[in-house]
Amino acid sequence: MFDLTGKCALITGASGGIGGEIARSLHAAGATVGLSGTRTEPLEALAAELGERTFVLPCNLGDFAAVEALPKDAAKAMGAVDILVNNAGITRDNLFMRMSDDEWQSVIDVNLTSTFKLCKGVLRGMMKARWGRIVNISSVVGATGNPGQGNYAAAKAGMVGMSKSLAYEVASRGITVNAVAPGFITTAMTDKLSDDQKAAILTQVPAGRMGEPEEIAAAVLYLSSPEAAYVTGTTLHVNGGMAML
Amino acid sequence: MSDVADRVKKIVVEHLSVEESKVTDNASFIDDLGADSLDTVELVMAFEEEFGIEIPDDAAENIQTFGDAVKFISEAS
């Protein structure tokens, strides 16, 4: 089950906690992986850990020219992009009334617009191959909202609507487009929270604990697999029950 | 018939699974040859590869018939 031998996967944000784990999991299933991220060092370290079938493809997703070049570079390096995982994301939290245009725009650019551009960039190859998997990493806050994250929640909700629209368009070509919406996962992004904040969040999580990156990676592996061919346009919530959607 | 027209016709026949006799100059991909909008995108992709040209989106929107395609490609390549 879930054998990705011969498939090539491009993963953005592979230098982060969740992205790195997604890369490990797809690689372990037999896929060739293209590791993208802003910081080269952690990508190189991950590539060294994984060994063969691994390519490092640094890219700043705030730079649209670089974003447009990434699918082509990835296809050139790996031979194809059969699986795209849009995992990279940034936060610029602020109260809505204090949020600057720049805080708004940078989060929309990196989290939503780059996802649009990367999806568009890989579609040609997937259409020709009559096979493709796109998995967009959204967030529980895209569905529930979160104080201080008007920009982030907008981008993450936007990814879901975009995924569904694209899923309609390309379903007949063997391409699925889905989203995974993590809840609170132990990563650098949530390490920034204070213990009090974490304790408060956990009172809202029936499972009573934070999630692990591996638990997001498992969801991505499933949606990337041949077995998930009939699953498209859906959002798989992995959040310990904190929002049952 | 020109070489370009032959090659375009071959792509259309293969991609849309239509009879060659139906692919006339005025045949509309969508109205006469059963293409959906995504098929037209794929046809343009196939033309680009066959002829080694790039067809910009605004030009692609104007390619609605077999004749349009042959004319555009003849001028571009």
mmCIF file with all atom_site columns, C-alpha atoms in Angstrom, chain B residues 6 17 20 25-28 35-36 44-45 49 51 62-64 66-68 76:
data_model
loop_
_atom_site.group_PDB
_atom_site.id
_atom_site.type_symbol
_atom_site.label_atom_id
_atom_site.label_alt_id
_atom_site.label_comp_id
_atom_site.label_asym_id
_atom_site.label_entity_id
_atom_site.label_seq_id
_atom_site.pdbx_PDB_ins_code
_atom_site.Cartn_x
_atom_site.Cartn_y
_atom_site.Cartn_z
_atom_site.occupancy
_atom_site.B_iso_or_equiv
_atom_site.pdbx_formal_charge
_atom_site.auth_seq_id
_atom_site.auth_comp_id
_atom_site.auth_asym_id
_atom_site.auth_atom_id
_atom_site.pdbx_PDB_model_num
ATOM 1  C CA . ASP B 1 6  ? -1.496  17.825 -41.809 1.00 0.00 ? 6  ASP B CA 1
ATOM 2  C CA . SER B 1 17 ? -10.882 10.910 -31.286 1.00 0.00 ? 17 SER B CA 1
ATOM 3  C CA . GLU B 1 20 ? -10.431 13.114 -40.128 1.00 0.00 ? 20 GLU B CA 1
ATOM 4  C CA . ASP B 1 25 ? -11.186 24.657 -41.728 1.00 0.00 ? 25 ASP B CA 1
ATOM 5  C CA . ASN B 1 26 ? -14.324 25.981 -40.093 1.00 0.00 ? 26 ASN B CA 1
ATOM 6  C CA . ALA B 1 27 ? -14.735 23.133 -37.619 1.00 0.00 ? 27 ALA B CA 1
ATOM 7  C CA . SER B 1 28 ? -14.912 24.529 -34.096 1.00 0.00 ? 28 SER B CA 1
ATOM 8  C CA . ALA B 1 35 ? -13.870 19.285 -27.140 1.00 0.00 ? 35 ALA B CA 1
ATOM 9  C CA . ASP B 1 36 ? -14.390 20.710 -23.673 1.00 0.00 ? 36 ASP B CA 1
ATOM 10 C CA . VAL B 1 44 ? -2.646  24.141 -27.535 1.00 0.00 ? 44 VAL B CA 1
ATOM 11 C CA . MET B 1 45 ? -0.057  22.359 -25.369 1.00 0.00 ? 45 MET B CA 1
ATOM 12 C CA . GLU B 1 49 ? 5.322   20.850 -28.521 1.00 0.00 ? 49 GLU B CA 1
ATOM 13 C CA . PHE B 1 51 ? 5.960   22.944 -33.573 1.00 0.00 ? 51 PHE B CA 1
ATOM 14 C CA . ASN B 1 62 ? -8.631  33.071 -30.259 1.00 0.00 ? 62 ASN B CA 1
ATOM 15 C CA . ILE B 1 63 ? -7.816  29.635 -31.635 1.00 0.00 ? 63 ILE B CA 1
ATOM 16 C CA . GLN B 1 64 ? -11.303 28.190 -31.837 1.00 0.00 ? 64 GLN B CA 1
ATOM 17 C CA . PHE B 1 66 ? -8.993  24.048 -36.971 1.00 0.00 ? 66 PHE B CA 1
ATOM 18 C CA . GLY B 1 67 ? -8.439  26.846 -39.492 1.00 0.00 ? 67 GLY B CA 1
ATOM 19 C CA . ASP B 1 68 ? -7.538  29.295 -36.699 1.00 0.00 ? 68 ASP B CA 1
ATOM 20 C CA . ALA B 1 76 ? 4.354   31.686 -35.784 1.00 0.00 ? 76 ALA B CA 1
#
